[in-house]
mmCIF file with all atom_site columns, C-alpha atoms in Angstrom:
data_model
loop_
_atom_site.group_PDB
_atom_site.id
_atom_site.type_symbol
_atom_site.label_atom_id
_atom_site.label_alt_id
_atom_site.label_comp_id
_atom_site.label_asym_id
_atom_site.label_entity_id
_atom_site.label_seq_id
_atom_site.pdbx_PDB_ins_code
_atom_site.Cartn_x
_atom_site.Cartn_y
_atom_site.Cartn_z
_atom_site.occupancy
_atom_site.B_iso_or_equiv
_atom_site.pdbx_formal_charge
_atom_site.auth_seq_id
_atom_site.auth_comp_id
_atom_site.auth_asym_id
_atom_site.auth_atom_id
_atom_site.pdbx_PDB_model_num
ATOM 1   C CA . UNK K 1 1   ? 0.720   26.079  35.378 1.00 68.00 ? 1   UNK K CA 1
ATOM 2   C CA . UNK K 1 2   ? -0.276  22.782  33.757 1.00 78.00 ? 2   UNK K CA 1
ATOM 3   C CA . UNK K 1 3   ? -1.458  22.864  30.169 1.00 83.00 ? 3   UNK K CA 1
ATOM 4   C CA . UNK K 1 4   ? -5.076  22.216  29.199 1.00 89.00 ? 4   UNK K CA 1
ATOM 5   C CA . UNK K 1 5   ? -5.059  18.977  27.199 1.00 94.00 ? 5   UNK K CA 1
ATOM 6   C CA . UNK K 1 6   ? -8.127  18.694  24.972 1.00 95.00 ? 6   UNK K CA 1
ATOM 7   C CA . UNK K 1 7   ? -9.220  15.927  22.635 1.00 97.00 ? 7   UNK K CA 1
ATOM 8   C CA . UNK K 1 8   ? -11.996 17.548  20.566 1.00 95.00 ? 8   UNK K CA 1
ATOM 9   C CA . UNK K 1 9   ? -14.330 15.929  18.074 1.00 94.00 ? 9   UNK K CA 1
ATOM 10  C CA . UNK K 1 10  ? -17.919 15.328  17.117 1.00 94.00 ? 10  UNK K CA 1
ATOM 11  C CA . UNK K 1 11  ? -17.617 11.693  18.312 1.00 96.00 ? 11  UNK K CA 1
ATOM 12  C CA . UNK K 1 12  ? -20.782 10.769  16.446 1.00 96.00 ? 12  UNK K CA 1
ATOM 13  C CA . UNK K 1 13  ? -20.485 8.098   17.788 1.00 97.00 ? 13  UNK K CA 1
ATOM 14  C CA . UNK K 1 14  ? -17.423 7.605   20.002 1.00 98.00 ? 14  UNK K CA 1
ATOM 15  C CA . UNK K 1 15  ? -15.513 4.479   18.955 1.00 98.00 ? 15  UNK K CA 1
ATOM 16  C CA . UNK K 1 16  ? -12.887 2.134   20.332 1.00 98.00 ? 16  UNK K CA 1
ATOM 17  C CA . UNK K 1 17  ? -10.430 4.139   18.189 1.00 97.00 ? 17  UNK K CA 1
ATOM 18  C CA . UNK K 1 18  ? -11.337 7.325   20.063 1.00 97.00 ? 18  UNK K CA 1
ATOM 19  C CA . UNK K 1 19  ? -10.983 5.454   23.337 1.00 98.00 ? 19  UNK K CA 1
ATOM 20  C CA . UNK K 1 20  ? -7.508  4.191   22.349 1.00 97.00 ? 20  UNK K CA 1
ATOM 21  C CA . UNK K 1 21  ? -6.365  7.731   21.487 1.00 97.00 ? 21  UNK K CA 1
ATOM 22  C CA . UNK K 1 22  ? -7.661  8.904   24.872 1.00 98.00 ? 22  UNK K CA 1
ATOM 23  C CA . UNK K 1 23  ? -5.856  6.107   26.721 1.00 98.00 ? 23  UNK K CA 1
ATOM 24  C CA . UNK K 1 24  ? -2.551  6.719   24.924 1.00 97.00 ? 24  UNK K CA 1
ATOM 25  C CA . UNK K 1 25  ? -2.748  10.467  25.565 1.00 98.00 ? 25  UNK K CA 1
ATOM 26  C CA . UNK K 1 26  ? -3.660  9.899   29.224 1.00 97.00 ? 26  UNK K CA 1
ATOM 27  C CA . UNK K 1 27  ? -0.492  7.818   29.660 1.00 97.00 ? 27  UNK K CA 1
ATOM 28  C CA . UNK K 1 28  ? 1.719   10.838  28.950 1.00 96.00 ? 28  UNK K CA 1
ATOM 29  C CA . UNK K 1 29  ? -0.387  13.868  29.876 1.00 96.00 ? 29  UNK K CA 1
ATOM 30  C CA . UNK K 1 30  ? -1.508  14.914  33.376 1.00 95.00 ? 30  UNK K CA 1
ATOM 31  C CA . UNK K 1 31  ? -5.190  15.161  32.414 1.00 95.00 ? 31  UNK K CA 1
ATOM 32  C CA . UNK K 1 32  ? -7.173  14.707  29.202 1.00 97.00 ? 32  UNK K CA 1
ATOM 33  C CA . UNK K 1 33  ? -10.512 16.347  28.572 1.00 95.00 ? 33  UNK K CA 1
ATOM 34  C CA . UNK K 1 34  ? -12.529 14.936  25.699 1.00 97.00 ? 34  UNK K CA 1
ATOM 35  C CA . UNK K 1 35  ? -14.535 17.752  24.142 1.00 95.00 ? 35  UNK K CA 1
ATOM 36  C CA . UNK K 1 36  ? -17.736 16.880  22.282 1.00 95.00 ? 36  UNK K CA 1
ATOM 37  C CA . UNK K 1 37  ? -18.130 19.661  19.756 1.00 90.00 ? 37  UNK K CA 1
ATOM 38  C CA . UNK K 1 38  ? -19.752 20.637  16.477 1.00 85.00 ? 38  UNK K CA 1
ATOM 39  C CA . UNK K 1 39  ? -18.052 20.723  13.089 1.00 81.00 ? 39  UNK K CA 1
ATOM 40  C CA . UNK K 1 40  ? -19.887 22.825  10.519 1.00 78.00 ? 40  UNK K CA 1
ATOM 41  C CA . UNK K 1 41  ? -18.442 20.602  7.767  1.00 82.00 ? 41  UNK K CA 1
ATOM 42  C CA . UNK K 1 42  ? -19.985 17.426  9.200  1.00 81.00 ? 42  UNK K CA 1
ATOM 43  C CA . UNK K 1 43  ? -23.506 16.152  9.611  1.00 84.00 ? 43  UNK K CA 1
ATOM 44  C CA . UNK K 1 44  ? -23.336 14.269  12.907 1.00 88.00 ? 44  UNK K CA 1
ATOM 45  C CA . UNK K 1 45  ? -25.820 11.525  13.712 1.00 93.00 ? 45  UNK K CA 1
ATOM 46  C CA . UNK K 1 46  ? -25.794 12.491  17.404 1.00 95.00 ? 46  UNK K CA 1
ATOM 47  C CA . UNK K 1 47  ? -25.897 15.889  19.103 1.00 93.00 ? 47  UNK K CA 1
ATOM 48  C CA . UNK K 1 48  ? -23.070 17.044  21.373 1.00 92.00 ? 48  UNK K CA 1
ATOM 49  C CA . UNK K 1 49  ? -25.071 16.062  24.455 1.00 94.00 ? 49  UNK K CA 1
ATOM 50  C CA . UNK K 1 50  ? -25.894 12.650  22.984 1.00 96.00 ? 50  UNK K CA 1
ATOM 51  C CA . UNK K 1 51  ? -22.228 12.041  22.080 1.00 96.00 ? 51  UNK K CA 1
ATOM 52  C CA . UNK K 1 52  ? -21.275 13.028  25.628 1.00 96.00 ? 52  UNK K CA 1
ATOM 53  C CA . UNK K 1 53  ? -23.767 10.489  27.009 1.00 97.00 ? 53  UNK K CA 1
ATOM 54  C CA . UNK K 1 54  ? -22.477 7.754   24.659 1.00 97.00 ? 54  UNK K CA 1
ATOM 55  C CA . UNK K 1 55  ? -18.983 8.145   26.116 1.00 98.00 ? 55  UNK K CA 1
ATOM 56  C CA . UNK K 1 56  ? -20.525 6.611   29.253 1.00 97.00 ? 56  UNK K CA 1
ATOM 57  C CA . UNK K 1 57  ? -20.355 3.235   27.475 1.00 96.00 ? 57  UNK K CA 1
ATOM 58  C CA . UNK K 1 58  ? -16.550 3.266   27.806 1.00 98.00 ? 58  UNK K CA 1
ATOM 59  C CA . UNK K 1 59  ? -14.208 3.022   30.780 1.00 97.00 ? 59  UNK K CA 1
ATOM 60  C CA . UNK K 1 60  ? -12.026 6.104   30.620 1.00 98.00 ? 60  UNK K CA 1
ATOM 61  C CA . UNK K 1 61  ? -8.654  6.421   32.335 1.00 98.00 ? 61  UNK K CA 1
ATOM 62  C CA . UNK K 1 62  ? -8.905  8.038   35.788 1.00 98.00 ? 62  UNK K CA 1
ATOM 63  C CA . UNK K 1 63  ? -7.208  11.199  34.482 1.00 97.00 ? 63  UNK K CA 1
ATOM 64  C CA . UNK K 1 64  ? -9.719  11.722  31.659 1.00 97.00 ? 64  UNK K CA 1
ATOM 65  C CA . UNK K 1 65  ? -13.174 13.251  31.511 1.00 96.00 ? 65  UNK K CA 1
ATOM 66  C CA . UNK K 1 66  ? -15.736 14.278  28.884 1.00 97.00 ? 66  UNK K CA 1
ATOM 67  C CA . UNK K 1 67  ? -17.410 17.653  28.429 1.00 95.00 ? 67  UNK K CA 1
ATOM 68  C CA . UNK K 1 68  ? -19.160 19.628  25.754 1.00 91.00 ? 68  UNK K CA 1
ATOM 69  C CA . UNK K 1 69  ? -17.255 22.619  24.434 1.00 83.00 ? 69  UNK K CA 1
ATOM 70  C CA . UNK K 1 70  ? -19.764 24.934  26.091 1.00 85.00 ? 70  UNK K CA 1
ATOM 71  C CA . UNK K 1 71  ? -19.279 23.208  29.461 1.00 89.00 ? 71  UNK K CA 1
ATOM 72  C CA . UNK K 1 72  ? -15.480 23.498  29.126 1.00 83.00 ? 72  UNK K CA 1
ATOM 73  C CA . UNK K 1 73  ? -15.670 27.213  28.432 1.00 81.00 ? 73  UNK K CA 1
ATOM 74  C CA . UNK K 1 74  ? -18.173 27.779  31.262 1.00 86.00 ? 74  UNK K CA 1
ATOM 75  C CA . UNK K 1 75  ? -15.905 25.945  33.740 1.00 82.00 ? 75  UNK K CA 1
ATOM 76  C CA . UNK K 1 76  ? -13.214 28.582  33.283 1.00 79.00 ? 76  UNK K CA 1
ATOM 77  C CA . UNK K 1 77  ? -10.781 26.227  31.545 1.00 75.00 ? 77  UNK K CA 1
ATOM 78  C CA . UNK K 1 78  ? -7.654  28.122  30.467 1.00 72.00 ? 78  UNK K CA 1
ATOM 79  C CA . UNK K 1 79  ? -7.985  28.011  26.692 1.00 69.00 ? 79  UNK K CA 1
ATOM 80  C CA . UNK K 1 80  ? -4.712  29.897  26.199 1.00 73.00 ? 80  UNK K CA 1
ATOM 81  C CA . UNK K 1 81  ? -2.591  26.926  27.318 1.00 85.00 ? 81  UNK K CA 1
ATOM 82  C CA . UNK K 1 82  ? -4.123  24.231  25.134 1.00 91.00 ? 82  UNK K CA 1
ATOM 83  C CA . UNK K 1 83  ? -2.433  21.118  23.884 1.00 95.00 ? 83  UNK K CA 1
ATOM 84  C CA . UNK K 1 84  ? -4.823  19.697  21.288 1.00 96.00 ? 84  UNK K CA 1
ATOM 85  C CA . UNK K 1 85  ? -4.850  15.911  21.010 1.00 97.00 ? 85  UNK K CA 1
ATOM 86  C CA . UNK K 1 86  ? -5.575  14.398  17.614 1.00 96.00 ? 86  UNK K CA 1
ATOM 87  C CA . UNK K 1 87  ? -5.764  10.793  16.460 1.00 95.00 ? 87  UNK K CA 1
ATOM 88  C CA . UNK K 1 88  ? -4.333  9.678   13.125 1.00 95.00 ? 88  UNK K CA 1
ATOM 89  C CA . UNK K 1 89  ? -5.010  6.401   11.349 1.00 92.00 ? 89  UNK K CA 1
ATOM 90  C CA . UNK K 1 90  ? -2.422  6.910   8.637  1.00 86.00 ? 90  UNK K CA 1
ATOM 91  C CA . UNK K 1 91  ? -1.353  9.001   5.684  1.00 86.00 ? 91  UNK K CA 1
ATOM 92  C CA . UNK K 1 92  ? -4.939  9.604   4.587  1.00 82.00 ? 92  UNK K CA 1
ATOM 93  C CA . UNK K 1 93  ? -5.538  11.604  7.798  1.00 90.00 ? 93  UNK K CA 1
ATOM 94  C CA . UNK K 1 94  ? -2.347  13.685  7.497  1.00 91.00 ? 94  UNK K CA 1
ATOM 95  C CA . UNK K 1 95  ? -3.612  16.268  4.982  1.00 90.00 ? 95  UNK K CA 1
ATOM 96  C CA . UNK K 1 96  ? -6.822  16.841  6.923  1.00 89.00 ? 96  UNK K CA 1
ATOM 97  C CA . UNK K 1 97  ? -4.922  17.136  10.205 1.00 92.00 ? 97  UNK K CA 1
ATOM 98  C CA . UNK K 1 98  ? -2.617  19.795  8.758  1.00 93.00 ? 98  UNK K CA 1
ATOM 99  C CA . UNK K 1 99  ? -5.703  21.806  7.752  1.00 92.00 ? 99  UNK K CA 1
ATOM 100 C CA . UNK K 1 100 ? -7.210  21.299  11.235 1.00 89.00 ? 100 UNK K CA 1
ATOM 101 C CA . UNK K 1 101 ? -3.990  22.474  12.888 1.00 93.00 ? 101 UNK K CA 1
ATOM 102 C CA . UNK K 1 102 ? -3.728  25.560  10.694 1.00 94.00 ? 102 UNK K CA 1
ATOM 103 C CA . UNK K 1 103 ? -7.376  26.452  11.273 1.00 91.00 ? 103 UNK K CA 1
ATOM 104 C CA . UNK K 1 104 ? -7.041  26.076  15.039 1.00 88.00 ? 104 UNK K CA 1
ATOM 105 C CA . UNK K 1 105 ? -3.885  28.195  15.065 1.00 91.00 ? 105 UNK K CA 1
ATOM 106 C CA . UNK K 1 106 ? -5.571  30.891  12.952 1.00 92.00 ? 106 UNK K CA 1
ATOM 107 C CA . UNK K 1 107 ? -8.960  30.891  14.709 1.00 86.00 ? 107 UNK K CA 1
ATOM 108 C CA . UNK K 1 108 ? -8.009  30.105  18.324 1.00 84.00 ? 108 UNK K CA 1
ATOM 109 C CA . UNK K 1 109 ? -4.249  30.641  18.653 1.00 87.00 ? 109 UNK K CA 1
ATOM 110 C CA . UNK K 1 110 ? -3.625  26.948  19.372 1.00 89.00 ? 110 UNK K CA 1
ATOM 111 C CA . UNK K 1 111 ? -0.116  25.979  18.344 1.00 90.00 ? 111 UNK K CA 1
ATOM 112 C CA . UNK K 1 112 ? 0.612   22.828  20.377 1.00 94.00 ? 112 UNK K CA 1
ATOM 113 C CA . UNK K 1 113 ? -0.669  19.476  19.156 1.00 96.00 ? 113 UNK K CA 1
ATOM 114 C CA . UNK K 1 114 ? -0.166  15.876  20.220 1.00 96.00 ? 114 UNK K CA 1
ATOM 115 C CA . UNK K 1 115 ? -0.784  13.370  17.432 1.00 96.00 ? 115 UNK K CA 1
ATOM 116 C CA . UNK K 1 116 ? -1.524  9.826   18.540 1.00 96.00 ? 116 UNK K CA 1
ATOM 117 C CA . UNK K 1 117 ? -1.184  7.123   15.902 1.00 94.00 ? 117 UNK K CA 1
ATOM 118 C CA . UNK K 1 118 ? -3.957  4.538   15.795 1.00 92.00 ? 118 UNK K CA 1
ATOM 119 C CA . UNK K 1 119 ? -3.302  1.000   16.929 1.00 93.00 ? 119 UNK K CA 1
ATOM 120 C CA . UNK K 1 120 ? -2.922  -1.365  13.956 1.00 94.00 ? 120 UNK K CA 1
ATOM 121 C CA . UNK K 1 121 ? -6.148  -3.235  14.750 1.00 94.00 ? 121 UNK K CA 1
ATOM 122 C CA . UNK K 1 122 ? -8.082  0.056   14.781 1.00 95.00 ? 122 UNK K CA 1
ATOM 123 C CA . UNK K 1 123 ? -6.892  1.536   11.471 1.00 94.00 ? 123 UNK K CA 1
ATOM 124 C CA . UNK K 1 124 ? -10.297 1.084   9.818  1.00 94.00 ? 124 UNK K CA 1
ATOM 125 C CA . UNK K 1 125 ? -12.320 2.269   12.814 1.00 96.00 ? 125 UNK K CA 1
ATOM 126 C CA . UNK K 1 126 ? -14.093 5.613   12.540 1.00 95.00 ? 126 UNK K CA 1
ATOM 127 C CA . UNK K 1 127 ? -17.457 7.104   13.392 1.00 95.00 ? 127 UNK K CA 1
ATOM 128 C CA . UNK K 1 128 ? -18.328 7.045   9.689  1.00 95.00 ? 128 UNK K CA 1
ATOM 129 C CA . UNK K 1 129 ? -17.412 3.363   9.391  1.00 97.00 ? 129 UNK K CA 1
ATOM 130 C CA . UNK K 1 130 ? -19.516 2.566   12.480 1.00 97.00 ? 130 UNK K CA 1
ATOM 131 C CA . UNK K 1 131 ? -22.521 4.426   11.045 1.00 97.00 ? 131 UNK K CA 1
ATOM 132 C CA . UNK K 1 132 ? -22.097 2.558   7.743  1.00 97.00 ? 132 UNK K CA 1
ATOM 133 C CA . UNK K 1 133 ? -21.850 -0.799  9.532  1.00 97.00 ? 133 UNK K CA 1
ATOM 134 C CA . UNK K 1 134 ? -25.032 -0.018  11.466 1.00 96.00 ? 134 UNK K CA 1
ATOM 135 C CA . UNK K 1 135 ? -26.859 0.788   8.218  1.00 96.00 ? 135 UNK K CA 1
ATOM 136 C CA . UNK K 1 136 ? -25.732 -2.605  6.826  1.00 96.00 ? 136 UNK K CA 1
ATOM 137 C CA . UNK K 1 137 ? -26.561 -4.397  10.099 1.00 94.00 ? 137 UNK K CA 1
ATOM 138 C CA . UNK K 1 138 ? -22.965 -5.655  10.134 1.00 95.00 ? 138 UNK K CA 1
ATOM 139 C CA . UNK K 1 139 ? -22.796 -6.705  13.781 1.00 92.00 ? 139 UNK K CA 1
ATOM 140 C CA . UNK K 1 140 ? -19.343 -8.216  13.466 1.00 93.00 ? 140 UNK K CA 1
ATOM 141 C CA . UNK K 1 141 ? -17.886 -4.901  12.274 1.00 95.00 ? 141 UNK K CA 1
ATOM 142 C CA . UNK K 1 142 ? -19.884 -2.940  14.868 1.00 95.00 ? 142 UNK K CA 1
ATOM 143 C CA . UNK K 1 143 ? -18.553 -5.176  17.644 1.00 93.00 ? 143 UNK K CA 1
ATOM 144 C CA . UNK K 1 144 ? -14.979 -4.274  16.655 1.00 95.00 ? 144 UNK K CA 1
ATOM 145 C CA . UNK K 1 145 ? -15.722 -0.537  16.425 1.00 97.00 ? 145 UNK K CA 1
ATOM 146 C CA . UNK K 1 146 ? -18.041 0.493   19.245 1.00 97.00 ? 146 UNK K CA 1
ATOM 147 C CA . UNK K 1 147 ? -19.311 -0.577  22.666 1.00 95.00 ? 147 UNK K CA 1
ATOM 148 C CA . UNK K 1 148 ? -22.592 -2.548  22.832 1.00 92.00 ? 148 UNK K CA 1
ATOM 149 C CA . UNK K 1 149 ? -24.580 0.419   24.203 1.00 93.00 ? 149 UNK K CA 1
ATOM 150 C CA . UNK K 1 150 ? -23.363 2.490   21.274 1.00 96.00 ? 150 UNK K CA 1
ATOM 151 C CA . UNK K 1 151 ? -24.481 -0.264  18.869 1.00 95.00 ? 151 UNK K CA 1
ATOM 152 C CA . UNK K 1 152 ? -27.987 0.045   20.331 1.00 93.00 ? 152 UNK K CA 1
ATOM 153 C CA . UNK K 1 153 ? -27.959 3.835   19.961 1.00 95.00 ? 153 UNK K CA 1
ATOM 154 C CA . UNK K 1 154 ? -26.719 3.562   16.371 1.00 96.00 ? 154 UNK K CA 1
ATOM 155 C CA . UNK K 1 155 ? -29.447 1.095   15.438 1.00 95.00 ? 155 UNK K CA 1
ATOM 156 C CA . UNK K 1 156 ? -32.134 3.208   17.094 1.00 94.00 ? 156 UNK K CA 1
ATOM 157 C CA . UNK K 1 157 ? -31.034 6.351   15.288 1.00 95.00 ? 157 UNK K CA 1
ATOM 158 C CA . UNK K 1 158 ? -30.312 4.707   11.928 1.00 94.00 ? 158 UNK K CA 1
ATOM 159 C CA . UNK K 1 159 ? -33.623 2.880   11.694 1.00 93.00 ? 159 UNK K CA 1
ATOM 160 C CA . UNK K 1 160 ? -35.852 5.190   13.730 1.00 91.00 ? 160 UNK K CA 1
ATOM 161 C CA . UNK K 1 161 ? -36.429 2.563   16.408 1.00 87.00 ? 161 UNK K CA 1
ATOM 162 C CA . UNK K 1 162 ? -36.976 2.885   20.136 1.00 85.00 ? 162 UNK K CA 1
ATOM 163 C CA . UNK K 1 163 ? -35.478 0.827   22.953 1.00 81.00 ? 163 UNK K CA 1
ATOM 164 C CA . UNK K 1 164 ? -33.283 -1.595  21.024 1.00 77.00 ? 164 UNK K CA 1
ATOM 165 C CA . UNK K 1 165 ? -31.769 -4.185  23.342 1.00 71.00 ? 165 UNK K CA 1
ATOM 166 C CA . UNK K 1 166 ? -28.845 -6.358  22.317 1.00 68.00 ? 166 UNK K CA 1
ATOM 167 C CA . UNK K 1 167 ? -28.054 -9.498  24.258 1.00 62.00 ? 167 UNK K CA 1
ATOM 168 C CA . UNK K 1 168 ? -24.826 -10.993 23.045 1.00 60.00 ? 168 UNK K CA 1
ATOM 169 C CA . UNK K 1 169 ? -22.441 -13.702 24.016 1.00 61.00 ? 169 UNK K CA 1
ATOM 170 C CA . UNK K 1 170 ? -20.016 -16.195 22.626 1.00 61.00 ? 170 UNK K CA 1
ATOM 171 C CA . UNK K 1 171 ? -21.542 -18.733 20.231 1.00 58.00 ? 171 UNK K CA 1
ATOM 172 C CA . UNK K 1 172 ? -22.720 -21.747 22.186 1.00 53.00 ? 172 UNK K CA 1
ATOM 173 C CA . UNK K 1 173 ? -22.515 -19.788 25.420 1.00 56.00 ? 173 UNK K CA 1
ATOM 174 C CA . UNK K 1 174 ? -26.248 -19.986 26.086 1.00 51.00 ? 174 UNK K CA 1
ATOM 175 C CA . UNK K 1 175 ? -26.976 -16.531 24.733 1.00 49.00 ? 175 UNK K CA 1
ATOM 176 C CA . UNK K 1 176 ? -28.013 -15.281 21.344 1.00 47.00 ? 176 UNK K CA 1
ATOM 177 C CA . UNK K 1 177 ? -28.274 -11.945 19.659 1.00 46.00 ? 177 UNK K CA 1
ATOM 178 C CA . UNK K 1 178 ? -31.690 -10.481 20.273 1.00 44.00 ? 178 UNK K CA 1
ATOM 179 C CA . UNK K 1 179 ? -33.182 -7.423  18.657 1.00 44.00 ? 179 UNK K CA 1
ATOM 180 C CA . UNK K 1 180 ? -36.508 -6.243  19.934 1.00 42.00 ? 180 UNK K CA 1
ATOM 181 C CA . UNK K 1 181 ? -38.220 -2.912  19.911 1.00 42.00 ? 181 UNK K CA 1
ATOM 182 C CA . UNK K 1 182 ? -40.926 -1.612  22.154 1.00 40.00 ? 182 UNK K CA 1
ATOM 183 C CA . UNK K 1 183 ? -43.119 1.354   21.313 1.00 37.00 ? 183 UNK K CA 1
#
């Protein structure tokens, strides 16, 4: 029986770093299920369902899908044969990941983990960094961290706006960045 390969997180919001971890894991595992979940130690900007919807801004590998934790459990997924996928940006993540592994072994009996190291160009990419860049209106940083639809969602949530549309293009390409809200 094939293992259940899960990549859990709050993904608030999902980033290009999360996408890279998913792609790398999908190259070596038969199927990867991204699990949008809740972490009692975090204050996510987006709910599980909103994070799940934001994953729609990215092109996932054909052997990957996204679910909430509740949906995964309801689907009858065999949680006893889990390989948990985790992304690591560097040494600063190592201590936290050891705690995560020990907690998952203690609480859920999970003892198999696949750690995927971040690509060099994504070492500073995280959901927290994306939220901070949105608060600073740092579009250059946002463009490196998240998909354009996620930028819109971040700006809407951060500033309490509705229907933010971003039109972007290369400088001199006949397009410009446009922010407009409609009530």
